[in-house]
Coordinates of C-alpha atoms and ligand atoms in Angstrom, one line a residue:
M1 CA 119.9 -78.3 -22.0
K2 CA 120.6 -81.4 -23.8
K3 CA 119.8 -81.8 -27.4
I4 CA 119.9 -84.6 -29.6
V5 CA 121.7 -83.1 -33.0
I6 CA 121.1 -85.6 -36.2
N7 CA 123.3 -84.4 -39.5
G8 CA 120.2 -87.0 -42.0
N9 CA 120.4 -88.3 -45.3
R10 CA 123.3 -91.3 -44.8
K11 CA 121.7 -94.6 -45.0
L12 CA 122.7 -96.8 -42.9
S13 CA 124.6 -100.4 -42.8
G14 CA 125.6 -103.3 -40.1
C15 CA 123.9 -105.2 -37.2
I16 CA 121.5 -103.4 -34.1
S17 CA 121.7 -105.4 -31.8
I18 CA 117.7 -104.9 -29.5
S19 CA 117.9 -104.6 -25.6
G20 CA 115.2 -106.0 -23.1
A21 CA 111.9 -104.5 -23.6
K22 CA 111.1 -101.7 -21.5
N23 CA 106.8 -102.7 -20.7
S24 CA 108.8 -106.2 -19.7
V25 CA 110.9 -104.5 -17.0
V26 CA 109.4 -102.4 -16.0
A27 CA 107.1 -105.3 -14.6
L28 CA 109.6 -107.6 -14.0
I29 CA 111.3 -104.9 -11.1
P30 CA 108.0 -104.4 -8.8
A31 CA 107.5 -108.4 -9.4
A32 CA 110.8 -109.1 -7.5
I33 CA 109.6 -107.7 -4.1
L34 CA 106.7 -110.4 -4.2
T35 CA 109.7 -112.7 -2.6
D36 CA 112.0 -112.3 0.6
G37 CA 114.0 -114.2 -1.5
V38 CA 116.1 -113.3 -4.4
V39 CA 115.1 -112.5 -8.0
E40 CA 117.4 -112.2 -11.6
I41 CA 116.9 -110.1 -13.9
L42 CA 119.4 -111.0 -16.7
N43 CA 119.0 -109.3 -20.0
T44 CA 118.2 -105.9 -18.5
P45 CA 118.1 -102.6 -20.5
E46 CA 120.2 -99.9 -19.4
L47 CA 117.5 -97.1 -19.3
T48 CA 116.3 -93.8 -16.7
D49 CA 112.3 -95.7 -15.9
T50 CA 114.8 -99.3 -14.3
E51 CA 116.9 -96.2 -12.7
N52 CA 113.7 -95.1 -11.6
L53 CA 112.3 -98.4 -10.6
R54 CA 115.8 -99.3 -8.6
K55 CA 114.9 -95.8 -6.7
I56 CA 111.8 -96.8 -5.8
I57 CA 113.1 -101.0 -4.2
T58 CA 115.4 -99.2 -2.5
L59 CA 113.3 -96.4 -0.5
L60 CA 110.5 -99.7 0.4
G61 CA 114.5 -101.3 1.8
G62 CA 115.1 -104.2 -0.6
D63 CA 118.8 -104.5 -1.6
I64 CA 120.5 -104.5 -5.3
E65 CA 123.5 -105.5 -7.4
F66 CA 123.1 -104.7 -11.1
G67 CA 125.1 -104.5 -14.4
K68 CA 125.6 -104.7 -17.3
G69 CA 122.4 -106.9 -18.5
F70 CA 121.2 -107.6 -15.2
M71 CA 120.1 -106.9 -12.0
K72 CA 119.6 -108.7 -9.0
I73 CA 116.9 -107.6 -6.0
N74 CA 117.1 -109.3 -2.6
G75 CA 113.3 -108.8 -1.1
K76 CA 114.6 -109.8 2.4
N77 CA 114.2 -106.5 4.1
V78 CA 111.1 -104.5 1.8
V79 CA 108.5 -102.7 4.2
S80 CA 105.6 -101.8 2.5
N81 CA 106.5 -97.9 2.8
P82 CA 104.8 -95.0 0.9
I83 CA 105.7 -94.4 -2.2
P84 CA 106.3 -90.6 -3.2
S85 CA 105.0 -88.5 -5.5
E86 CA 108.5 -87.5 -6.6
L87 CA 109.2 -91.2 -7.1
S88 CA 105.9 -92.3 -8.6
D89 CA 105.8 -89.4 -11.4
K90 CA 108.7 -90.7 -12.7
L91 CA 107.4 -92.7 -14.4
R92 CA 103.9 -94.9 -15.1
A93 CA 104.5 -98.6 -13.6
S94 CA 105.5 -97.2 -11.0
Y95 CA 101.4 -98.1 -9.7
Y96 CA 102.9 -101.9 -10.5
F97 CA 104.3 -101.5 -6.5
M98 CA 100.1 -100.6 -5.1
G99 CA 99.3 -104.4 -6.9
A100 CA 103.4 -105.9 -5.6
L101 CA 103.0 -104.8 -1.4
L102 CA 98.8 -105.1 -2.2
G103 CA 100.2 -108.4 -2.5
R104 CA 102.6 -109.4 -0.3
F105 CA 101.7 -106.8 3.1
H106 CA 98.1 -105.9 1.8
H107 CA 99.0 -102.4 2.1
V108 CA 100.8 -99.1 0.2
V109 CA 100.4 -96.2 0.3
I110 CA 101.1 -95.2 -3.4
N111 CA 100.8 -91.5 -5.4
F112 CA 99.5 -91.2 -9.1
P113 CA 101.9 -92.4 -11.5
G114 CA 103.3 -90.5 -14.1
G115 CA 104.1 -91.9 -17.5
C116 CA 103.9 -90.0 -21.2
K117 CA 100.6 -87.5 -21.0
I118 CA 99.4 -89.4 -24.1
G119 CA 95.3 -89.0 -22.7
K120 CA 93.6 -89.5 -19.4
R121 CA 95.4 -93.0 -19.4
P122 CA 93.2 -93.5 -15.3
I123 CA 93.3 -96.1 -13.4
D124 CA 90.0 -97.2 -12.5
L125 CA 90.8 -100.3 -14.4
H126 CA 93.2 -100.9 -11.2
L127 CA 91.1 -100.7 -8.2
T128 CA 88.0 -101.8 -9.1
A129 CA 89.6 -105.0 -9.5
F130 CA 91.8 -104.2 -5.9
R131 CA 88.2 -103.7 -4.6
K132 CA 87.3 -107.2 -5.6
M133 CA 89.6 -108.6 -4.3
G134 CA 88.8 -107.2 -1.4
A135 CA 90.6 -104.4 -1.0
T136 CA 89.2 -100.8 0.9
I137 CA 91.1 -97.6 -2.0
V138 CA 91.4 -93.8 0.0
R139 CA 92.0 -91.2 -2.5
E140 CA 93.8 -88.0 -1.5
G141 CA 94.2 -85.9 -3.8
D142 CA 96.8 -88.1 -5.8
K143 CA 98.1 -90.0 -2.4
Y144 CA 95.5 -93.6 -2.9
T145 CA 96.0 -95.9 0.6
L146 CA 94.9 -99.7 -0.3
D147 CA 94.7 -101.9 2.6
A148 CA 93.2 -105.8 2.7
E149 CA 92.5 -107.7 5.7
H150 CA 91.9 -110.8 3.9
L151 CA 93.5 -109.8 0.2
H152 CA 91.3 -113.1 -1.6
G153 CA 90.8 -114.3 -4.8
A154 CA 87.9 -113.2 -7.4
N155 CA 86.7 -112.4 -11.0
I156 CA 88.0 -110.3 -13.0
L157 CA 86.3 -109.5 -16.7
F158 CA 87.5 -105.9 -17.8
D159 CA 86.2 -103.1 -20.0
F160 CA 89.1 -103.4 -21.6
P161 CA 92.2 -105.7 -21.9
S162 CA 94.3 -103.1 -20.7
V163 CA 98.5 -104.0 -20.3
G164 CA 99.1 -102.2 -16.8
A165 CA 95.7 -103.6 -14.6
T166 CA 96.0 -107.1 -15.8
I167 CA 99.3 -106.8 -14.3
N168 CA 98.7 -105.5 -11.4
V169 CA 95.9 -108.1 -10.9
L170 CA 98.6 -110.5 -11.7
M171 CA 100.7 -109.3 -8.6
A172 CA 98.4 -108.9 -6.1
A173 CA 96.5 -112.7 -7.0
V174 CA 99.7 -114.8 -6.9
L175 CA 99.8 -114.5 -3.3
A176 CA 95.8 -114.3 -2.8
D177 CA 93.6 -116.7 -1.0
G178 CA 92.1 -118.6 -3.7
V179 CA 91.6 -117.5 -7.4
T180 CA 91.4 -115.2 -9.5
V181 CA 90.2 -115.4 -12.3
I182 CA 90.6 -112.6 -15.6
E183 CA 88.4 -112.1 -18.2
N184 CA 89.2 -110.3 -21.2
A185 CA 93.1 -109.3 -20.0
A186 CA 95.6 -108.8 -21.9
K187 CA 97.3 -110.6 -24.4
E188 CA 101.4 -108.6 -24.6
P189 CA 104.4 -110.2 -25.4
E190 CA 105.4 -108.7 -21.9
I191 CA 102.4 -110.4 -20.4
I192 CA 103.7 -113.9 -20.8
N193 CA 107.2 -113.1 -19.6
I194 CA 105.3 -111.5 -16.9
V195 CA 103.6 -114.8 -16.6
S196 CA 106.7 -117.2 -16.4
L197 CA 108.6 -114.9 -14.0
L198 CA 105.9 -115.4 -11.4
N199 CA 105.2 -118.8 -12.5
N200 CA 109.0 -119.5 -11.9
M201 CA 109.0 -117.8 -9.0
G202 CA 106.2 -120.7 -7.6
A203 CA 102.5 -118.9 -8.8
K204 CA 100.6 -121.2 -10.2
I205 CA 99.2 -118.9 -13.8
V206 CA 97.8 -121.0 -16.4
G207 CA 96.3 -118.3 -20.0
G208 CA 98.8 -115.9 -19.3
G209 CA 99.3 -114.5 -23.3
T210 CA 95.1 -115.6 -24.1
N211 CA 92.0 -113.5 -22.7
T212 CA 91.1 -116.2 -19.7
I213 CA 94.2 -115.4 -17.1
R214 CA 93.5 -118.1 -13.6
I215 CA 95.7 -116.8 -11.1
E216 CA 95.1 -120.1 -8.2
G217 CA 97.2 -118.0 -5.0
V218 CA 99.8 -119.9 -3.0
E219 CA 101.2 -118.6 0.5
K220 CA 105.1 -117.7 -0.3
L221 CA 106.5 -117.6 -3.1
N222 CA 111.2 -118.0 -4.1
S223 CA 114.2 -116.9 -5.2
A224 CA 113.9 -117.2 -9.3
V225 CA 116.1 -116.2 -12.5
I226 CA 113.9 -114.5 -15.6
E227 CA 115.1 -113.4 -19.2
V228 CA 113.4 -110.4 -20.1
I229 CA 112.3 -110.6 -23.9
P230 CA 113.0 -108.3 -26.5
D231 CA 111.9 -105.2 -26.8
R232 CA 109.4 -105.3 -29.8
I233 CA 108.6 -101.1 -29.8
E234 CA 112.2 -100.6 -29.7
A235 CA 112.7 -103.5 -32.7
G236 CA 110.3 -101.6 -34.5
T237 CA 111.5 -98.5 -34.8
Y238 CA 114.7 -99.4 -35.6
M239 CA 112.8 -101.5 -38.1
M240 CA 111.7 -98.2 -39.9
I241 CA 114.6 -96.8 -40.3
G242 CA 115.8 -100.3 -41.8
A243 CA 113.7 -99.9 -44.5
L244 CA 113.7 -95.6 -44.9
I245 CA 117.6 -95.5 -45.4
G246 CA 119.1 -99.4 -44.0
E247 CA 121.4 -100.2 -47.0
N248 CA 122.1 -104.1 -45.5
L249 CA 121.5 -103.1 -42.0
K250 CA 120.0 -106.3 -39.5
I251 CA 118.2 -105.7 -36.8
T252 CA 119.6 -109.0 -34.5
N253 CA 117.7 -110.2 -30.8
V254 CA 114.8 -109.8 -32.6
I255 CA 111.2 -112.3 -31.6
P256 CA 109.9 -112.1 -36.0
K257 CA 106.0 -112.6 -34.2
H258 CA 106.7 -109.9 -32.0
V259 CA 106.5 -107.5 -34.9
E260 CA 104.9 -109.7 -38.0
I261 CA 101.9 -106.8 -37.9
L262 CA 104.4 -104.0 -39.0
L263 CA 106.4 -106.6 -40.7
S264 CA 102.9 -106.7 -42.5
K265 CA 102.3 -103.2 -42.9
M266 CA 105.8 -103.0 -44.3
R267 CA 105.4 -105.8 -46.7
D268 CA 101.8 -103.5 -48.2
M269 CA 104.3 -100.6 -48.9
G270 CA 106.7 -102.7 -50.7
V271 CA 109.2 -103.7 -48.6
E272 CA 112.0 -106.1 -48.6
F273 CA 113.4 -107.5 -45.8
K274 CA 114.9 -110.8 -45.6
V275 CA 113.3 -112.2 -41.9
E276 CA 116.2 -115.0 -39.8
D277 CA 115.2 -116.7 -36.4
D278 CA 115.9 -113.8 -34.5
S279 CA 116.5 -111.2 -37.2
V280 CA 115.4 -109.2 -39.6
T281 CA 117.5 -107.3 -42.2
F282 CA 116.2 -104.4 -45.1
L283 CA 119.0 -104.1 -47.7
N284 CA 117.7 -101.9 -50.0
H285 CA 115.1 -99.3 -49.2
D286 CA 113.0 -99.0 -52.4
A287 CA 109.8 -96.6 -53.4
L288 CA 107.1 -97.2 -50.4
T289 CA 103.2 -97.0 -51.1
A290 CA 100.5 -95.5 -49.1
V291 CA 98.9 -97.4 -46.6
D292 CA 95.6 -97.1 -43.8
I293 CA 96.9 -97.8 -40.3
K294 CA 94.2 -98.3 -37.5
T295 CA 95.9 -99.4 -33.2
L296 CA 94.5 -101.7 -32.4
V297 CA 95.4 -104.0 -28.8
Y298 CA 98.2 -107.4 -29.6
P299 CA 98.3 -108.8 -31.7
G300 CA 97.1 -105.5 -33.5
F301 CA 99.1 -102.4 -34.8
P302 CA 101.0 -101.0 -32.1
T303 CA 100.1 -97.7 -29.9
D304 CA 104.1 -96.8 -29.3
L305 CA 105.1 -97.1 -32.8
G306 CA 102.0 -95.1 -34.2
Q307 CA 104.0 -92.4 -33.6
P308 CA 107.4 -93.8 -35.6
M309 CA 104.5 -95.4 -38.2
A310 CA 103.9 -91.1 -39.2
V311 CA 107.1 -90.9 -40.1
M312 CA 107.2 -93.2 -43.1
L313 CA 104.6 -92.8 -44.4
T314 CA 105.9 -89.4 -44.7
Q315 CA 108.0 -90.8 -47.8
A316 CA 105.5 -93.1 -49.3
K317 CA 104.0 -92.5 -52.4
G318 CA 99.7 -91.6 -52.4
E319 CA 97.8 -90.7 -49.0
S320 CA 98.0 -92.9 -46.1
H321 CA 95.2 -92.1 -43.5
F322 CA 96.1 -93.3 -39.9
E323 CA 93.3 -93.8 -36.7
E324 CA 95.3 -94.1 -33.4
T325 CA 92.3 -96.2 -31.7
I326 CA 93.5 -96.9 -27.9
Y327 CA 94.7 -93.3 -26.1
E328 CA 92.9 -90.0 -26.9
S329 CA 95.9 -87.4 -28.1
R330 CA 98.7 -89.1 -29.4
G331 CA 99.5 -86.3 -31.9
G332 CA 102.5 -84.3 -29.8
H333 CA 104.6 -85.1 -33.2
Y334 CA 102.3 -84.2 -35.9
P335 CA 103.5 -80.1 -36.1
E336 CA 107.0 -81.0 -35.6
L337 CA 107.0 -83.3 -38.7
V338 CA 105.4 -80.3 -40.3
K339 CA 107.5 -78.1 -38.7
M340 CA 109.8 -80.2 -40.8
G341 CA 108.3 -80.3 -44.4
A342 CA 105.5 -83.5 -44.1
D343 CA 102.2 -83.0 -45.6
I344 CA 99.8 -83.6 -42.6
E345 CA 96.4 -83.0 -41.7
F346 CA 95.7 -84.1 -38.3
T347 CA 93.8 -84.5 -35.2
P348 CA 94.6 -85.4 -31.3
S349 CA 94.2 -89.5 -32.7
S350 CA 93.7 -89.4 -37.0
A351 CA 96.1 -87.9 -39.3
T352 CA 96.0 -87.8 -42.9
I353 CA 99.5 -88.2 -44.3
E354 CA 100.5 -87.4 -48.5
G355 CA 104.0 -88.8 -49.8
P356 CA 106.6 -88.9 -50.7
S357 CA 107.9 -85.5 -48.9
K358 CA 111.3 -84.0 -48.7
L359 CA 112.0 -83.5 -45.3
V360 CA 114.3 -80.6 -44.1
G361 CA 115.7 -80.6 -40.8
T362 CA 115.3 -78.1 -37.9
E363 CA 114.7 -77.3 -34.1
V364 CA 112.2 -79.9 -32.6
A365 CA 111.1 -80.9 -29.6
A366 CA 109.7 -84.4 -28.6
S367 CA 106.2 -84.3 -26.5
D368 CA 106.7 -88.0 -25.1
L369 CA 108.7 -90.8 -25.6
R370 CA 107.3 -92.4 -29.1
A371 CA 107.0 -88.4 -30.3
G372 CA 110.7 -88.3 -29.6
A373 CA 111.4 -91.8 -31.8
A374 CA 109.4 -91.0 -34.4
L375 CA 111.6 -87.3 -34.5
I376 CA 114.9 -89.3 -34.3
I377 CA 113.9 -91.3 -37.4
A378 CA 112.7 -87.9 -38.9
G379 CA 116.3 -86.6 -38.2
L380 CA 118.0 -89.7 -40.0
I381 CA 116.1 -89.3 -43.1
A382 CA 116.5 -85.5 -43.4
A383 CA 118.4 -83.2 -45.2
G384 CA 120.6 -80.7 -43.1
T385 CA 120.9 -80.6 -39.6
T386 CA 118.1 -81.8 -37.1
K387 CA 117.9 -81.0 -32.8
I388 CA 115.4 -82.6 -31.2
S389 CA 114.7 -80.4 -27.5
N390 CA 112.9 -82.7 -24.2
I391 CA 115.1 -85.8 -25.1
E392 CA 114.9 -86.9 -21.6
H393 CA 112.0 -88.8 -22.6
I394 CA 113.8 -91.0 -25.6
L395 CA 116.1 -91.6 -23.2
R396 CA 112.9 -93.4 -21.3
G397 CA 112.8 -95.8 -23.8
Y398 CA 116.0 -96.8 -26.0
E399 CA 119.1 -97.7 -24.7
D400 CA 122.5 -96.6 -25.6
L401 CA 120.4 -95.0 -28.6
V402 CA 123.5 -92.8 -30.0
Y403 CA 125.9 -95.3 -29.5
K404 CA 123.3 -98.2 -31.4
L405 CA 123.3 -95.8 -34.2
S406 CA 126.4 -94.4 -35.3
S407 CA 127.2 -98.1 -35.4
V408 CA 126.0 -97.8 -37.7
G409 CA 126.0 -94.7 -39.6
A410 CA 124.5 -92.1 -38.5
E411 CA 126.0 -88.5 -37.4
I412 CA 124.1 -88.3 -34.2
A413 CA 125.2 -87.1 -31.0
I414 CA 124.3 -85.7 -27.7
V415 CA 125.0 -81.6 -26.6
E416 CA 124.5 -79.7 -24.4
E417 CA 123.7 -76.1 -25.3
Ligands
LIG1 C1 101.2 -100.3 -21.2 C2 102.5 -99.5 -21.8 C3 102.2 -98.7 -23.2 C4 101.6 -98.9 -23.9 C5 100.1 -99.3 -23.5 C6 99.6 -99.6 -24.6 C7 104.0 -99.9 -20.0 C8 104.7 -99.1 -19.1 N1 103.4 -98.9 -20.9 O1 100.7 -98.7 -21.1 O2 103.9 -98.3 -23.9 O3 101.3 -97.9 -25.0 O4 100.7 -100.4 -22.6 O5 99.6 -100.7 -25.0 O6 103.9 -100.5 -20.6 N2 92.7 -97.3 -19.3 C9 91.5 -97.3 -18.6 N3 91.6 -97.1 -17.6 C10 92.5 -98.4 -16.4 C11 93.7 -99.1 -17.2 C12 93.9 -98.6 -19.0 O7 90.3 -96.5 -19.7 O8 91.9 -98.5 -15.6 C13 92.5 -96.9 -20.5 C14 93.7 -96.4 -21.5 O9 93.5 -94.6 -20.5 C15 93.8 -96.3 -22.1 C16 93.9 -97.9 -23.1 O10 93.1 -98.1 -21.4 O11 93.4 -95.6 -23.3 C17 95.1 -99.0 -23.0 O12 95.9 -98.8 -21.5 P1 97.0 -99.1 -20.7 O13 96.8 -101.1 -21.7 O14 97.0 -99.6 -18.9 O15 98.0 -99.1 -21.3 P2 99.1 -99.1 -19.9 O16 99.4 -100.1 -19.6 O17 99.6 -97.7 -19.1

């Protein structure tokens, strides 16, 4: 079994460059098959999620050329083959092929998506919207068959501004007959990235990044180029490391606006940092004070940074309260942090954290991707050696993690045990 081993308590200096956003690229790749032309995606991160999406594109008959930081997808020979559970299980974003294949072929057979086990994660909002657009859906166990004789525009009002449902409806609506309006749409930066690609391909979308998106269906989409935005969650994770053990640690290729809420919380905690156009530098680490955090949709505090943030709170003086409002059970990191010496009382969706605590390295397991990120941070600040298992979760979302951290002075390695 592969494990990440960290010898902690070392100061980090130098520069870490942030990769393209996982949650953008996993939607940009499926969007590429909406055309029979060629879509070139730049600044692509190399992650197990992108590798699995490439496998799905290949299964559908698409041609992919890829290298460091780019991917070229030729959708000419794509057909709507069924996507088996062995592939759809690997990641949440496999469900973007629902919208993309429905949009182009009006037919799709796919299994329920995989992804981190952090709550129920139903897809009812996606399915209700597809039905409104003319699709019939047959479910047999975890297998969904969607058909639309006449895929048409519709007015869709989401109960909740779901990122996935917003993107899936965009995919289906760009080639549908007529106008689709999404109300209470998600406003995350990743939505704007997808809208930019679709518009570059010839779609007619306005309002991306606001809570009302209007899509006028077009006959055909064409070849296009897009650049993946920087990963704000990866950036936030390294920024927390900077705040805790950085000594002139610069995080580059960041859009500071996308991490504004984290910077604001860091200021409240007493962290000192310098923000420039596309970087944030942590000069020194000072004593931190406790703050309260409640996760919310963008521009609120991102749920994906909630778990890493819990580690920062263990180092802040006083009692911090943490509340997770997006998922029901995103607390797999708490027992592991307690094993390392943190003082945390928790339920699956909330925690009271008393700090500062001296963390000590031990054997811990990553229950999901961002719980794994939390354990990486904990290992870096802990005394002694931390061994993290279940690292496949972490490698789904952090490109070149070991290289990036080693290059700024961390003692970290992947070992086979
Ligand atoms: C995306 C991100 C994930 C992030 C999340 C919230 C990707 C691949 N993943 O996930 O990292 O944590 O946004 O920022 O981009 N919901 C329903 N019914 C639905 C859809 C969602 O009830 O049909 C609920 C979910 O269970 C959850 C909430 O809505 O409680 C948010 O989900 P959503 O925004 O859809 O998250 P994802 O797109 O799955």
